[in-house]
Amino acid sequence: RLRVESWAREFDNLLSDPAGLQTFTEFLKKEFSHENIYFWCMCEKYRMTTDSIERRTIAKGIVERHLDTGALEPVNVDSIARSSAQESLHLDDENQVLDINMFIAPQKQIYNLMKFDSYGRFLKSDLYNTCLTADLKGKKLPLPGLDRMERELFTGVQKHNA
């Protein structure tokens, strides 16, 4: 079976394939909604991190970057999911052990937003069709370059999804 073709069969195939994740991110950038995939990846990284200090650092980054009022790249989640994650963090209690499922609700909301909204448009996009054509011809996929932040983000996720 062809790699790119599998992206159209199942949204999770797209997210678990490094090239799929990279291509979908590029598509979301063009739609000005890349914060969704960044948020989803950070939540995956948080969930899979076992070190409590590293997990706290990731959690703070998620809240500050995506969930706080005035966040740099806010995501569209309901106020219950947003405030639940914010309250769970208790930034002043550094000794608190953070719940591994702290971001499950907002992550699921963003996953569904991407799956039922962006994913359909992605499969109809020139970007997807260019990749599919290259794959059908046995050529290298025309993948965009990753910036440093994306490399770090995707490495953490891909390690666990591979």
Short mmCIF file of C-alpha atoms in Angstrom, two decimals:
data_model
loop_
_atom_site.label_atom_id
_atom_site.label_comp_id
_atom_site.label_asym_id
_atom_site.label_seq_id
_atom_site.Cartn_x
_atom_site.Cartn_y
_atom_site.Cartn_z
CA ARG A 1 0.00 0.00 0.00
CA LEU A 2 1.04 3.54 -0.64
CA ARG A 3 2.05 5.74 2.25
CA VAL A 4 0.17 8.89 1.23
CA GLU A 5 -2.93 6.93 0.29
CA SER A 6 -3.11 5.67 3.89
CA TRP A 7 -3.46 9.27 5.09
CA ALA A 8 -6.87 9.45 3.40
CA ARG A 9 -8.06 6.19 4.97
CA GLU A 10 -7.63 7.25 8.59
CA PHE A 11 -6.84 10.57 10.25
CA ASP A 12 -4.64 8.76 12.79
CA ASN A 13 -2.54 7.35 9.93
CA LEU A 14 -1.80 10.93 8.91
CA LEU A 15 -0.83 12.00 12.43
CA SER A 16 1.32 8.93 13.15
CA ASP A 17 3.36 9.22 9.93
CA PRO A 18 6.19 11.78 10.29
CA ALA A 19 5.73 12.89 6.67
CA GLY A 20 1.96 13.07 7.13
CA LEU A 21 2.26 15.14 10.28
CA GLN A 22 4.72 17.47 8.57
CA THR A 23 2.53 17.85 5.46
CA PHE A 24 -0.66 18.39 7.48
CA THR A 25 1.15 21.04 9.55
CA GLU A 26 2.18 22.84 6.37
CA PHE A 27 -1.45 22.76 5.22
CA LEU A 28 -2.65 24.15 8.56
CA LYS A 29 -0.09 26.96 8.31
CA LYS A 30 -1.65 27.97 4.99
CA GLU A 31 -5.07 27.93 6.69
CA PHE A 32 -3.71 29.99 9.61
CA SER A 33 -4.67 27.24 12.07
CA HIS A 34 -1.30 25.56 12.78
CA GLU A 35 -1.73 26.28 16.49
CA ASN A 36 -4.09 23.29 16.58
CA ILE A 37 -1.46 20.76 15.52
CA TYR A 38 1.16 22.39 17.74
CA PHE A 39 -1.23 22.14 20.69
CA TRP A 40 -2.11 18.52 19.89
CA CYS A 41 1.58 17.59 19.62
CA MET A 42 2.46 19.32 22.88
CA CYS A 43 -0.39 17.44 24.62
CA GLU A 44 0.93 14.16 23.20
CA LYS A 45 4.41 15.01 24.42
CA TYR A 46 3.02 15.89 27.86
CA ARG A 47 1.06 12.64 28.07
CA MET A 48 4.08 10.52 27.12
CA THR A 49 6.60 12.25 29.38
CA THR A 50 7.41 10.31 32.53
CA ASP A 51 9.71 12.83 34.24
CA SER A 52 7.57 15.01 36.55
CA ILE A 53 9.78 18.10 36.20
CA GLU A 54 9.75 17.88 32.40
CA ARG A 55 5.99 17.23 32.45
CA ARG A 56 5.43 20.40 34.53
CA THR A 57 7.54 22.42 32.09
CA ILE A 58 5.52 21.10 29.14
CA ALA A 59 2.23 21.76 30.97
CA LYS A 60 3.21 25.36 31.71
CA GLY A 61 4.15 25.80 28.05
CA ILE A 62 0.79 24.43 26.88
CA VAL A 63 -1.20 26.67 29.21
CA GLU A 64 0.85 29.82 28.52
CA ARG A 65 1.04 29.33 24.75
CA HIS A 66 -2.44 27.97 24.01
CA LEU A 67 -4.91 28.22 26.92
CA ASP A 68 -4.24 31.37 28.97
CA THR A 69 -6.10 34.60 28.28
CA GLY A 70 -3.89 36.50 25.86
CA ALA A 71 -2.03 33.33 24.79
CA LEU A 72 0.32 33.66 21.82
CA GLU A 73 -1.41 30.87 19.84
CA PRO A 74 -4.83 30.31 21.45
CA VAL A 75 -6.80 27.20 20.52
CA ASN A 76 -10.56 27.05 20.23
CA VAL A 77 -11.65 24.89 23.17
CA ASP A 78 -14.63 25.41 25.44
CA SER A 79 -14.25 27.30 28.69
CA ILE A 80 -14.77 24.19 30.83
CA ALA A 81 -11.85 22.32 29.22
CA ARG A 82 -9.71 25.46 29.28
CA SER A 83 -10.32 26.32 32.94
CA SER A 84 -10.03 22.70 34.06
CA ALA A 85 -6.53 22.44 32.59
CA GLN A 86 -5.55 25.85 33.97
CA GLU A 87 -6.81 25.00 37.47
CA SER A 88 -5.12 21.60 37.44
CA LEU A 89 -1.75 23.21 36.91
CA HIS A 90 -1.68 25.34 40.10
CA LEU A 91 1.44 27.16 38.95
CA ASP A 92 2.35 28.08 42.54
CA ASP A 93 2.60 24.46 43.78
CA GLU A 94 5.80 23.11 42.24
CA ASN A 95 5.59 19.86 44.25
CA GLN A 96 2.19 18.90 42.91
CA VAL A 97 2.22 15.73 40.78
CA LEU A 98 0.38 16.58 37.58
CA ASP A 99 -2.33 14.28 36.26
CA ILE A 100 -1.29 12.54 33.04
CA ASN A 101 -4.82 13.16 31.68
CA MET A 102 -4.81 16.87 32.46
CA PHE A 103 -5.15 17.92 28.81
CA ILE A 104 -7.32 15.03 27.55
CA ALA A 105 -10.52 17.10 27.18
CA PRO A 106 -9.04 20.10 25.32
CA GLN A 107 -6.79 17.83 23.24
CA LYS A 108 -9.82 15.75 22.18
CA GLN A 109 -11.69 18.91 21.20
CA ILE A 110 -8.80 20.06 19.01
CA TYR A 111 -8.34 16.56 17.56
CA ASN A 112 -12.03 16.52 16.57
CA LEU A 113 -11.80 20.03 15.16
CA MET A 114 -8.88 18.99 12.96
CA LYS A 115 -10.43 15.62 12.03
CA PHE A 116 -13.90 16.89 11.14
CA ASP A 117 -12.94 20.28 9.75
CA SER A 118 -9.37 20.70 8.48
CA TYR A 119 -8.74 17.06 7.49
CA GLY A 120 -11.42 17.02 4.76
CA ARG A 121 -10.03 20.19 3.20
CA PHE A 122 -6.51 18.78 3.47
CA LEU A 123 -7.50 15.69 1.46
CA LYS A 124 -8.85 17.97 -1.31
CA SER A 125 -5.81 20.26 -1.24
CA ASP A 126 -3.12 20.68 -3.87
CA LEU A 127 -0.57 19.84 -1.17
CA TYR A 128 -2.10 16.40 -0.54
CA ASN A 129 -2.54 15.72 -4.25
CA THR A 130 1.07 16.67 -4.97
CA CYS A 131 2.24 14.23 -2.29
CA LEU A 132 -0.09 11.50 -3.56
CA THR A 133 1.15 11.94 -7.13
CA ALA A 134 4.78 11.78 -6.00
CA ASP A 135 4.05 8.65 -3.96
CA LEU A 136 2.24 6.98 -6.88
CA LYS A 137 5.25 7.66 -9.10
CA GLY A 138 7.67 6.36 -6.47
CA LYS A 139 9.24 9.77 -6.03
CA LYS A 140 10.35 11.49 -2.85
CA LEU A 141 7.59 13.42 -1.10
CA PRO A 142 7.91 17.20 -1.48
CA LEU A 143 8.18 17.89 2.24
CA PRO A 144 8.61 21.42 3.55
CA GLY A 145 11.46 22.17 5.92
CA LEU A 146 10.84 22.16 9.64
CA ASP A 147 11.84 24.96 11.93
CA ARG A 148 13.62 24.20 15.20
CA MET A 149 10.45 24.27 17.29
CA GLU A 150 8.65 21.87 14.93
CA ARG A 151 11.60 19.47 14.96
CA GLU A 152 11.52 19.37 18.76
CA LEU A 153 7.75 19.05 18.85
CA PHE A 154 7.49 16.33 16.23
CA THR A 155 10.45 14.34 17.56
CA GLY A 156 8.73 13.88 20.90
CA VAL A 157 5.50 12.76 19.24
CA GLN A 158 6.99 10.61 16.50
CA LYS A 159 9.13 8.68 18.97
CA HIS A 160 5.97 7.46 20.66
CA ASN A 161 3.71 7.08 17.61
CA ALA A 162 6.12 5.19 15.39
#
